[in-house]
XYZ file of C-alpha atoms in Angstrom:
735
model
C -14.267 30.804 3.625
C -13.434 32.327 7.030
C -10.387 30.117 7.473
C -9.131 30.787 3.940
C -9.576 34.525 4.432
C -7.693 34.497 7.721
C -4.838 32.524 6.210
C -4.737 34.953 3.324
C -4.355 37.815 5.807
C -1.483 35.988 7.515
C -3.313 35.468 10.816
C -3.015 32.410 13.023
C -6.392 30.764 13.383
C -5.686 29.658 16.962
C -5.827 33.269 18.250
C -9.578 32.836 18.675
C -8.879 30.796 21.773
C -6.474 33.215 23.448
C -9.249 35.258 25.092
C -6.827 38.017 25.925
C -7.199 40.818 23.388
C -4.241 42.495 21.738
C -3.475 43.507 18.167
C -3.961 40.003 16.791
C -7.459 39.773 18.246
C -8.344 43.248 16.947
C -7.166 42.246 13.469
C -9.190 39.061 13.745
C -12.358 40.940 14.635
C -11.665 43.355 11.798
C -11.495 40.425 9.356
C -14.728 39.020 10.745
C -16.373 42.415 10.292
C -15.210 42.490 6.648
C -16.710 39.074 6.093
C -19.962 40.107 7.750
C -20.172 43.223 5.577
C -19.514 41.189 2.437
C -16.302 43.053 1.679
C -14.398 39.878 0.859
C -14.732 38.544 -2.659
C -14.084 35.023 -3.888
C -10.547 35.826 -4.975
C -9.540 37.036 -1.523
C -11.244 34.084 0.115
C -9.209 31.668 -1.971
C -5.711 32.968 -1.353
C -4.589 29.876 0.462
C -1.921 27.921 -1.305
C -1.789 24.216 -1.883
C 1.181 22.215 -2.923
C 0.958 19.969 -5.952
C 1.995 16.910 -3.999
C -1.330 16.580 -2.225
C 0.352 16.368 1.179
C -1.346 15.783 4.457
C -1.834 19.447 5.373
C -3.728 20.304 2.210
C -5.355 16.875 2.299
C -6.912 17.496 5.712
C -8.217 20.860 4.522
C -9.708 19.290 1.396
C -11.228 16.438 3.339
C -12.789 18.830 5.819
C -14.406 20.951 3.109
C -15.480 17.967 1.058
C -14.746 19.730 -2.255
C -11.169 18.589 -2.835
C -9.627 21.963 -2.011
C -9.430 25.153 -4.011
C -10.108 25.024 -7.724
C -6.510 25.537 -8.694
C -7.181 25.447 -12.454
C -8.443 29.034 -12.122
C -4.811 30.109 -11.910
C -2.778 30.856 -14.999
C -0.403 27.919 -14.507
C -0.463 25.108 -11.936
C 2.321 25.174 -9.384
C 4.917 22.376 -9.375
C 5.191 19.993 -6.411
C 7.003 21.357 -3.405
C 10.627 20.183 -3.192
C 11.466 17.527 -0.657
C 13.035 19.013 2.500
C 16.494 17.856 3.540
C 16.562 14.413 5.115
C 16.921 14.757 8.867
C 17.968 11.450 10.488
C 16.122 12.407 13.683
C 12.835 12.612 11.741
C 12.938 9.029 10.495
C 10.198 6.695 11.750
C 11.399 4.825 14.866
C 12.256 1.212 14.163
C 11.293 0.064 17.646
C 7.817 1.546 17.218
C 7.498 -0.132 13.831
C 8.545 -3.498 15.260
C 5.959 -3.211 18.019
C 3.260 -2.259 15.492
C 4.189 -5.242 13.339
C 3.964 -7.635 16.269
C 0.637 -6.248 17.501
C -0.942 -6.356 14.034
C 0.155 -9.978 13.811
C -1.534 -10.616 17.156
C -4.764 -9.004 15.926
C -4.887 -11.060 12.738
C -3.980 -14.248 14.632
C -6.823 -13.577 17.072
C -9.395 -13.201 14.289
C -8.182 -16.186 12.275
C -7.935 -18.291 15.414
C -11.425 -17.462 16.645
C -12.982 -18.073 13.229
C -11.092 -20.768 11.337
C -13.163 -20.294 8.187
C -12.071 -16.658 7.769
C -9.036 -15.846 5.621
C -6.539 -13.031 5.798
C -8.191 -10.803 3.098
C -11.192 -10.337 5.432
C -8.901 -8.894 8.097
C -7.167 -6.654 5.546
C -10.509 -5.286 4.354
C -11.583 -4.545 7.915
C -8.349 -2.649 8.592
C -8.543 -0.495 5.436
C -12.241 0.299 5.729
C -11.881 1.105 9.435
C -9.078 3.565 8.656
C -11.297 5.243 6.014
C -14.108 5.644 8.558
C -11.660 6.812 11.219
C -10.605 9.657 8.946
C -14.213 10.835 8.806
C -14.626 10.565 12.578
C -11.585 12.705 13.256
C -12.677 15.266 10.654
C -16.083 15.567 12.376
C -14.444 16.116 15.743
C -12.152 18.755 14.297
C -15.150 20.605 12.857
C -16.911 20.390 16.238
C -13.875 21.917 17.963
C -13.786 24.723 15.404
C -17.463 25.468 16.047
C -16.837 25.505 19.767
C -13.894 27.910 19.401
C -15.940 30.198 17.149
C -18.820 30.214 19.646
C -16.424 30.994 22.498
C -14.885 33.849 20.507
C -18.307 35.295 19.701
C -19.359 35.102 23.358
C -16.117 36.722 24.435
C -16.604 39.541 21.941
C -20.152 40.114 23.245
C -18.896 40.077 26.815
C -21.248 37.299 27.806
C -20.676 33.888 29.219
C -21.444 31.147 26.751
C -24.543 29.112 27.588
C -25.021 25.468 26.823
C -27.643 24.850 24.180
C -29.792 21.850 23.354
C -27.041 20.231 21.281
C -24.774 19.878 24.314
C -24.995 16.090 24.247
C -24.149 15.997 20.560
C -21.171 18.302 21.030
C -20.002 16.251 23.984
C -20.113 13.095 21.884
C -18.192 14.740 19.066
C -15.662 16.300 21.421
C -15.010 13.050 23.285
C -11.377 12.045 22.749
C -10.534 9.241 20.344
C -7.697 6.751 20.923
C -4.286 7.857 19.606
C -4.006 7.953 15.851
C -1.895 5.279 14.157
C -1.102 4.931 10.434
C -2.015 1.211 10.380
C -3.873 0.109 13.521
C -7.614 0.972 13.381
C -7.556 2.622 16.795
C -11.055 4.179 16.559
C -12.877 1.093 15.260
C -16.129 0.229 17.008
C -18.749 -2.542 16.622
C -21.200 0.024 15.197
C -18.965 0.926 12.243
C -19.914 -0.203 8.749
C -16.545 -1.931 8.355
C -17.083 -3.989 11.510
C -20.633 -4.879 10.521
C -19.394 -6.119 7.150
C -16.771 -8.234 8.912
C -19.502 -9.663 11.154
C -21.533 -10.710 8.117
C -18.467 -12.289 6.543
C -17.860 -14.333 9.690
C -21.460 -15.579 9.821
C -21.469 -16.424 6.114
C -18.146 -18.268 6.364
C -19.326 -20.295 9.360
C -22.603 -21.205 7.647
C -20.685 -22.318 4.564
C -18.916 -24.939 6.689
C -22.191 -26.813 7.226
C -22.068 -30.027 5.210
C -24.748 -32.675 4.713
C -24.822 -34.984 7.720
C -23.104 -32.549 10.072
C -24.703 -30.682 12.932
C -25.862 -27.392 11.458
C -25.002 -24.314 13.475
C -27.796 -21.927 14.367
C -27.518 -18.575 12.585
C -28.471 -16.622 15.716
C -25.766 -18.359 17.743
C -23.236 -17.621 15.034
C -24.285 -13.959 15.020
C -23.763 -13.741 18.787
C -20.337 -15.350 18.429
C -19.417 -12.993 15.569
C -20.482 -9.962 17.622
C -18.260 -11.070 20.487
C -15.299 -11.577 18.133
C -15.760 -8.168 16.514
C -16.174 -6.430 19.877
C -12.983 -8.025 21.232
C -11.134 -7.213 18.012
C -12.030 -3.507 18.251
C -11.048 -3.413 21.926
C -7.682 -5.059 21.242
C -7.020 -2.668 18.346
C -7.598 0.378 20.589
C -5.306 -1.127 23.231
C -2.624 -1.821 20.614
C -2.746 1.789 19.409
C -2.311 2.975 22.982
C 0.731 0.713 23.448
C 2.340 2.047 20.273
C 1.611 5.628 21.313
C 3.128 5.093 24.773
C 6.333 3.645 23.325
C 6.625 6.517 20.827
C 6.216 9.094 23.611
C 8.806 7.335 25.753
C 11.293 7.147 22.887
C 10.814 10.855 22.161
C 11.665 11.563 25.787
C 14.793 9.433 25.621
C 15.873 11.083 22.383
C 17.067 7.865 20.809
C 15.782 5.141 18.588
C 13.800 7.473 16.358
C 11.515 10.443 16.697
C 8.435 11.303 18.660
C 4.777 10.715 17.966
C 3.668 11.012 14.341
C 1.241 13.859 13.574
C 0.076 13.942 9.950
C 3.337 14.038 8.042
C 5.718 15.049 10.817
C 6.853 13.874 14.189
C 6.730 15.722 17.480
C 9.337 18.010 18.937
C 12.871 16.831 18.466
C 15.485 16.541 21.118
C 19.177 16.059 20.850
C 19.686 12.655 19.378
C 21.553 10.168 21.487
C 23.249 7.030 20.326
C 20.571 4.348 20.298
C 22.915 1.456 19.575
C 20.913 0.528 16.472
C 22.612 -1.018 13.487
C 21.259 -2.374 10.199
C 23.523 -4.650 8.194
C 22.957 -5.701 4.598
C 23.783 -9.316 3.818
C 23.507 -10.978 0.440
C 21.420 -14.130 0.384
C 19.631 -15.815 3.268
C 22.888 -16.569 5.061
C 21.488 -16.208 8.550
C 20.271 -19.446 10.063
C 16.830 -19.321 11.618
C 18.178 -20.112 15.079
C 20.399 -17.007 14.898
C 17.429 -14.645 14.409
C 14.853 -13.384 16.851
C 12.171 -13.703 14.165
C 13.152 -17.265 13.319
C 9.924 -17.993 11.485
C 9.678 -14.546 9.918
C 13.195 -14.529 8.489
C 13.032 -17.820 6.701
C 9.806 -17.520 4.765
C 8.665 -20.603 2.894
C 11.478 -23.000 2.180
C 15.179 -22.736 2.845
C 16.483 -19.513 1.283
C 20.062 -19.767 2.481
C 22.476 -19.641 -0.394
C 20.095 -17.787 -2.708
C 21.926 -15.005 -4.484
C 18.788 -13.125 -5.556
C 17.760 -11.863 -2.099
C 19.189 -9.445 0.444
C 18.811 -9.678 4.204
C 18.478 -6.552 6.339
C 19.683 -7.467 9.837
C 18.598 -5.125 12.620
C 20.549 -5.223 15.890
C 20.315 -3.005 18.938
C 22.679 -3.032 21.872
C 21.236 -2.762 25.356
C 22.611 -2.172 28.766
C 22.807 -5.142 31.073
C 19.685 -5.971 33.080
C 17.608 -3.618 30.942
C 14.081 -4.741 30.202
C 11.771 -2.900 27.811
C 8.636 -4.916 28.190
C 6.533 -2.568 26.069
C 8.792 -2.638 23.019
C 7.932 -6.063 21.740
C 10.837 -5.851 19.339
C 13.718 -8.190 18.778
C 16.079 -6.431 21.155
C 13.828 -6.043 24.168
C 14.307 -7.775 27.454
C 17.205 -9.956 26.318
C 20.149 -8.057 27.725
C 23.320 -7.773 25.662
C 22.754 -11.122 23.910
C 19.610 -10.053 22.053
C 19.147 -11.778 18.717
C 18.805 -9.674 15.554
C 15.613 -9.136 13.588
C 15.909 -9.985 9.892
C 13.757 -8.977 6.927
C 14.426 -10.000 3.358
C 13.885 -8.434 -0.038
C 14.619 -9.435 -3.605
C 17.761 -7.913 -5.089
C 15.811 -6.367 -7.974
C 13.430 -4.566 -5.609
C 16.315 -3.400 -3.437
C 17.978 -1.653 -6.392
C 14.624 -0.300 -7.614
C 13.918 1.305 -4.225
C 17.477 2.611 -4.037
C 17.096 4.411 -7.371
C 13.732 5.893 -6.270
C 15.294 7.049 -3.008
C 18.220 8.672 -4.864
C 15.818 10.603 -7.090
C 14.197 12.158 -4.027
C 17.382 12.548 -1.980
C 20.254 12.876 -4.477
C 23.472 11.480 -2.997
C 25.460 14.374 -4.507
C 23.305 17.184 -3.138
C 25.446 19.642 -1.149
C 24.864 19.481 2.572
C 22.037 16.972 2.165
C 23.684 13.721 1.145
C 21.840 10.921 2.952
C 23.859 8.060 4.319
C 23.457 4.411 3.419
C 22.208 3.804 6.943
C 19.356 6.278 6.377
C 18.271 4.372 3.276
C 18.456 1.021 5.057
C 16.545 2.482 8.000
C 13.692 3.632 5.739
C 13.744 0.399 3.729
C 13.524 -1.678 6.913
C 10.564 0.398 8.126
C 8.912 0.207 4.705
C 8.972 -3.606 4.662
C 7.616 -3.760 8.209
C 4.892 -1.162 7.561
C 3.386 -2.916 4.549
C 3.665 -6.283 6.259
C 1.725 -4.791 9.194
C -0.946 -3.514 6.798
C -1.239 -7.062 5.409
C -1.836 -8.546 8.856
C 1.678 -8.831 10.268
C 2.251 -12.363 8.910
C 3.608 -11.572 5.449
C 7.259 -11.835 6.486
C 6.676 -15.110 8.308
C 4.735 -17.324 5.911
C 3.627 -14.993 3.079
C 0.073 -14.833 4.424
C -1.729 -11.723 3.268
C -0.554 -9.056 0.887
C -3.168 -9.795 -1.771
C -4.511 -6.259 -1.442
C -1.131 -4.949 -2.669
C -1.305 -6.760 -6.007
C -0.551 -4.800 -9.175
C -1.261 -5.001 -12.886
C 1.278 -6.240 -15.400
C 3.964 -3.986 -16.807
C 2.409 -4.549 -20.235
C -0.793 -2.819 -19.044
C 1.150 0.370 -18.294
C 2.985 0.051 -21.599
C -0.313 -0.250 -23.446
C -1.898 2.690 -21.591
C 1.197 4.832 -22.115
C 1.261 4.087 -25.821
C -2.474 4.639 -26.135
C -2.325 8.027 -24.426
C 0.623 9.284 -26.435
C -0.803 8.130 -29.790
C -2.238 10.694 -32.181
C -5.996 10.932 -32.601
C -7.585 9.951 -35.887
C -8.449 13.055 -37.836
C -7.086 15.214 -35.042
C -4.329 16.913 -37.087
C -1.555 15.437 -34.940
C -3.310 15.909 -31.599
C -2.499 13.410 -28.890
C -4.963 11.885 -26.475
C -2.854 13.006 -23.547
C -0.383 11.315 -21.250
C -0.416 8.696 -18.524
C -0.013 10.986 -15.531
C 0.180 8.573 -12.607
C -0.962 5.644 -10.497
C -3.664 6.505 -7.980
C -3.190 3.489 -5.675
C 0.338 2.135 -5.407
C 3.233 1.716 -3.011
C 7.004 2.035 -3.370
C 7.140 -1.756 -3.644
C 4.752 -2.143 -6.594
C 4.822 1.266 -8.330
C 5.688 0.912 -12.008
C 5.781 4.468 -13.362
C 8.480 5.481 -10.893
C 9.081 8.300 -8.443
C 6.816 11.375 -8.539
C 4.170 9.489 -10.518
C 2.280 7.463 -7.919
C 0.179 7.923 -4.799
C 0.281 5.745 -1.719
C -1.133 5.345 1.771
C 1.873 6.339 3.901
C 3.081 9.422 2.069
C 3.337 11.588 5.188
C 6.208 9.948 7.059
C 7.535 7.152 4.849
C 6.580 6.799 1.189
C 7.530 10.351 0.261
C 11.180 9.363 0.675
C 10.661 6.953 -2.242
C 8.858 9.366 -4.558
C 5.214 9.221 -3.487
C 3.373 12.472 -4.206
C 0.518 12.069 -1.756
C -2.619 10.219 -0.838
C -5.408 9.728 -3.396
C -8.090 10.937 -0.989
C -6.287 14.232 -0.357
C -5.408 14.944 -3.969
C -6.393 17.737 -6.315
C -6.401 16.500 -9.923
C -5.816 20.023 -11.258
C -2.823 20.904 -9.118
C -0.525 18.470 -10.926
C 2.650 19.404 -12.730
C 1.805 19.847 -16.400
C -0.784 21.654 -18.492
C -4.347 20.339 -18.250
C -5.708 23.152 -20.421
C -4.191 22.236 -23.774
C -3.974 19.054 -25.796
C -2.120 17.131 -23.084
C -5.076 15.584 -21.196
C -4.493 13.539 -18.053
C -5.001 9.745 -17.821
C -4.796 8.020 -14.432
C -4.677 4.315 -13.595
C -6.778 3.313 -10.560
C -6.313 -0.212 -9.228
C -7.463 0.100 -5.600
C -7.364 -2.609 -2.931
C -10.553 -4.665 -3.126
C -12.088 -3.195 0.005
C -15.760 -2.090 -0.160
C -15.448 1.047 1.974
C -12.329 2.220 0.165
C -13.879 1.542 -3.258
C -16.947 3.574 -2.326
C -14.800 6.552 -1.299
C -12.782 6.186 -4.510
C -15.906 6.245 -6.695
C -17.166 9.413 -4.994
C -13.773 11.067 -5.314
C -13.482 10.255 -9.026
C -16.993 11.602 -9.622
C -16.004 14.858 -7.916
C -12.877 15.223 -10.094
C -14.860 14.581 -13.285
C -17.522 17.114 -12.257
C -14.851 19.769 -11.901
C -13.295 18.727 -15.220
C -16.688 19.112 -16.936
C -17.197 22.568 -15.443
C -13.741 23.697 -16.557
C -13.897 21.858 -19.916
C -10.806 19.811 -19.095
C -9.875 16.436 -20.576
C -9.584 13.947 -17.708
C -9.697 10.133 -17.815
C -9.595 7.431 -15.134
C -8.987 3.783 -16.021
C -10.451 1.906 -13.035
C -9.533 -1.767 -12.527
C -11.707 -3.587 -9.973
C -13.211 -7.066 -9.551
C -16.571 -7.511 -11.261
C -19.434 -7.446 -8.767
C -22.369 -8.767 -10.798
C -24.176 -8.427 -14.095
C -24.277 -4.938 -15.566
C -27.469 -5.736 -17.525
C -29.713 -5.650 -14.434
C -32.359 -2.965 -14.743
C -32.619 -1.571 -11.242
C -30.925 -1.700 -7.886
C -27.260 -2.288 -7.214
C -25.472 -4.529 -9.681
C -25.223 -7.859 -7.877
C -26.190 -6.295 -4.560
C -28.855 -8.907 -3.773
C -27.235 -11.887 -5.482
C -26.864 -14.610 -2.815
C -24.337 -16.482 -4.946
C -21.819 -13.652 -4.744
C -19.344 -13.634 -1.840
C -20.069 -11.134 0.906
C -17.188 -8.800 0.006
C -18.338 -8.503 -3.601
C -21.930 -7.861 -2.543
C -20.753 -5.045 -0.287
C -18.762 -3.500 -3.162
C -21.669 -3.726 -5.608
C -22.932 -0.237 -4.701
C -19.754 1.566 -5.790
C -19.394 -0.803 -8.756
C -22.884 -0.021 -10.050
C -22.419 3.717 -9.499
C -19.392 3.689 -11.816
C -21.148 1.585 -14.457
C -24.199 3.856 -14.507
C -22.271 7.090 -14.320
C -22.719 9.551 -17.148
C -18.926 9.647 -17.440
C -18.595 5.920 -18.223
C -17.205 5.398 -21.725
C -16.229 1.736 -21.798
C -16.578 -1.397 -19.674
C -14.421 -4.444 -20.417
C -14.895 -7.692 -18.466
C -11.858 -9.997 -18.240
C -12.928 -13.585 -17.434
C -11.316 -15.445 -14.557
C -8.479 -17.825 -15.337
C -7.539 -15.985 -18.537
C -5.886 -12.901 -17.086
C -3.585 -12.215 -14.176
C -1.872 -9.801 -11.848
C 1.486 -9.273 -10.175
C 1.794 -10.783 -6.687
C 1.323 -8.401 -3.778
C 4.376 -9.961 -2.096
C 6.484 -9.787 -5.247
C 9.367 -8.301 -3.262
C 9.573 -11.522 -1.210
C 8.543 -14.276 -3.609
C 10.776 -15.923 -6.213
C 7.862 -15.640 -8.681
C 5.993 -12.488 -9.657
C 2.807 -13.399 -11.496
C -0.472 -15.045 -10.536
C -3.648 -15.949 -12.396
C -6.817 -14.191 -11.300
C -9.508 -16.398 -9.815
C -12.327 -13.905 -10.410
C -13.635 -11.699 -13.215
C -12.084 -8.254 -13.497
C -13.742 -5.109 -14.849
C -11.826 -2.356 -16.617
C -14.003 0.775 -16.484
C -13.021 3.903 -18.433
C -14.458 7.094 -16.880
C -13.978 10.272 -18.935
C -14.991 13.887 -18.802
C -17.034 15.185 -21.785
C -13.938 16.913 -23.171
C -11.955 13.649 -23.138
C -14.879 11.800 -24.764
C -15.067 14.435 -27.484
C -11.400 13.908 -28.307
C -11.884 10.177 -28.723
C -15.047 10.646 -30.791
C -13.531 13.094 -33.227
C -14.873 16.298 -31.696
C -18.448 15.189 -30.997
C -19.458 14.411 -27.422
C -20.720 10.859 -27.039
C -24.128 10.763 -25.385
C -24.487 7.041 -24.745
C -21.820 5.133 -22.853
C -22.653 1.603 -23.918
C -20.464 1.589 -26.983
C -23.235 2.362 -29.480
C -23.085 5.122 -32.030
C -21.183 5.880 -35.186
C -18.385 3.971 -36.795
C -15.668 6.192 -35.306
C -17.042 5.741 -31.795
C -17.038 1.968 -31.953
C -13.602 1.729 -33.565
C -11.510 3.152 -30.726
C -13.415 1.145 -28.126
C -12.854 -2.121 -29.991
C -9.183 -1.300 -30.408
C -8.815 -0.372 -26.731
C -10.606 -3.538 -25.584
C -8.409 -5.753 -27.741
C -5.240 -4.114 -26.449
C -6.236 -4.236 -22.772
C -7.173 -7.924 -23.015
C -3.823 -8.764 -24.538
C -1.964 -6.731 -21.906
C -3.807 -8.494 -19.061
C -3.115 -12.012 -20.366
C -1.881 -14.290 -17.583
C 1.889 -14.789 -17.388
C 1.873 -17.292 -14.542
C 2.202 -20.467 -16.610
C 4.969 -19.003 -18.755
C 6.888 -17.975 -15.665
C 6.616 -21.488 -14.220
C 7.872 -23.014 -17.482
C 10.862 -20.681 -17.483
C 11.686 -21.605 -13.890
C 11.501 -25.328 -14.645
C 13.774 -24.830 -17.639
C 16.293 -22.916 -15.515
C 16.227 -25.593 -12.822
C 16.885 -28.325 -15.383
C 19.730 -26.282 -16.807
C 21.274 -25.786 -13.367
C 20.940 -29.464 -12.443
C 22.215 -30.912 -15.716
C 24.950 -28.397 -16.392
C 24.810 -29.276 -20.078
C 23.738 -25.916 -21.470
C 26.147 -23.272 -22.640
C 25.138 -19.637 -22.583
C 26.574 -17.700 -25.479
C 26.368 -14.094 -26.487
C 23.804 -14.733 -29.183
C 21.532 -16.936 -27.089
C 21.398 -20.271 -25.312
C 22.786 -23.324 -27.108
C 21.969 -26.803 -25.837
C 24.988 -29.111 -26.141
C 23.965 -32.774 -26.728
C 25.363 -35.305 -24.250
C 28.452 -37.295 -25.389
C 27.972 -40.900 -26.546
C 28.369 -43.582 -23.845
C 31.896 -45.123 -23.559
C 32.479 -48.742 -24.700
C 32.323 -51.434 -21.992
C 35.473 -51.676 -19.891
C 36.904 -48.363 -21.087
C 38.529 -45.855 -18.715
C 36.304 -42.849 -18.169
C 38.098 -39.494 -18.233
C 36.282 -36.638 -16.522
C 37.172 -33.158 -17.709
C 37.350 -30.064 -15.464
C 37.278 -26.378 -16.312
C 40.990 -26.365 -17.244
C 40.677 -29.198 -19.733
C 42.569 -31.639 -17.498
C 41.333 -35.094 -16.599
C 40.850 -36.830 -13.328
C 40.290 -40.466 -12.454
C 37.087 -42.038 -11.181
C 38.800 -42.388 -7.813
C 38.960 -38.625 -7.403
C 35.354 -38.386 -8.430
C 34.456 -40.862 -5.705
C 36.520 -38.880 -3.214
C 34.671 -35.715 -4.151
C 31.344 -37.424 -3.604
C 32.598 -38.684 -0.267
C 33.660 -35.211 0.791
C 30.202 -33.859 -0.024
C 28.686 -36.188 2.538
C 28.887 -34.437 5.907
C 28.006 -35.076 9.503
C 25.421 -37.716 10.202
C 25.203 -39.038 6.640
C 28.934 -39.793 6.479
C 28.956 -41.534 9.860
C 25.917 -43.590 8.933
C 27.519 -44.735 5.687
C 30.792 -45.632 7.420
C 28.995 -47.629 10.125
C 27.043 -49.558 7.509
C 30.275 -50.482 5.694
C 32.275 -51.559 8.778
C 29.470 -53.248 10.711
C 29.775 -53.234 14.505
C 33.584 -53.022 14.533
C 34.973 -49.945 16.239
């Protein structure tokens, strides 16, 4: 309340630490006196403004208060999202920093997977995401401790006394101890005592024990625990060191003024200097035309299989010129320490995703805007960083061999089509009233967002994703500050398909509960459709659902607490279980793979959480008391219809996609199919010629050519070693 009041009066909060008097300090003490006398009402205390995009500034304030920010639905009309500022090329994320981050994250994942061969990449991804969630809380606690210390110093200065240390000096010292530099991906503040690290330790022990087979020497559980503790301790230490390396390079680049901007601070970079020519260049090439030996990331560029000649992928080739005898040992990027002959760094992306991201970028930064027309190089710069950033989040090995990226999977397009049609449909007996509208995706990225720009939330909104239409981070979002009217008939529906990470899922469940509490108090219609893996049997009477089931994998046991809290919530309206093998998702690396769909290997739960107002709309005006689907005929009808539609939308498309690919390959190999405007017509092969007849081969112009020319063409197709080997076999040892 103090901070909101001071901001409403236009005062800078940091004046409490000036210690020098003046008009600002007198005004500050006057405001404090008003607060002490109770002269400030709730309206004055809530004059701070929040943007509808849920940016980092308002997000930090909301996270610090723990109530999601000011209750903006008390205003007459919600404010629209703040417009995107002009694109400044000097504010783009530095490519050299991103390359170093990508390499170091690959080193971290390689260390874990190398030390414990039974662990897979999803375990590392879960540790990274949960550690970043806990790091946010650690930094918020330290910020609150600093605020308390400043307030105590200001009070002592006003009383004219020297501040004395109290009994909580040790606690304050621990909270005020500096943390490693913040990084958007690297868990710089991870420690062995964190919950995320302890869960990783249990996963390592469980995976090692699962390797014991009959007849083999069984490993002792205590020895495995000691080994797992050592691995986790070294992993945390290496992560802190990696964050320090990235921070040092960013500071050095900000001093040079080239190759990007300074250190990232919650949505912006440090002070800018006059930009110098960094010698960086990004070239777009169609197809995988670059040979592996021509690239610095030889393994990364190629992916699985030989992609050269493919016309459905683009290659972004990054090159940076250097002065002779220059060595940047801390960069770790493709152009460091190689002089003027440094090899380029190549990342690839499907053509369809390239054009999708280009259209999203143009919506945020229109190419025709006066004085703010971004260049093609700016788009390629951001696209290159985007591919590296999400590969780093997946363990830094996604570009090399497609390892990781499962946490970035998405639901089918048909699921969004079904939800959109369901929300916009009229209610039965509602005199033309609609259920609402599908307002956004809560967990997405520019690579897998389906609803488009301005309708999804992502992890890296502050410095990167906002250029592609992201409107903020889910954990710093106010559900009632969105564009649109949440008071009338147009209720909000949100799709939540979070990464399967226990710590993140727990935070998500608490956040959704907070939004629904506020919707109940304000009588607003609000609905969340949560899509998560099933973590046990919902029919258990007490305890966490599946929390003590030894047959469940460790990750699902850890997530059982948040799973059971959603199932037993008073806001739960419907729970649909999709069995494994009969439904599917979109690949997390869909922007790199030739195929898009995969079949799910585990059961999935679709949980519908609704405020009482939203339930009343579905139930024809009467609030539904029980959430298990029981009740009147009207109550059961919409749930049965919704369940049938969601099952059909989630049906696996993997087998159908494989059949289509096989059919296309046969068509390309045989060359016997003709594509016409009305469809595809299969032309039957001609009858075989009579024995001894001359065979005439037709070309595109209708002319004929002899079998001799056909043989010559086959001979010309043989190149290099194959041709020499065939000639030597025909002529024997004669030279």
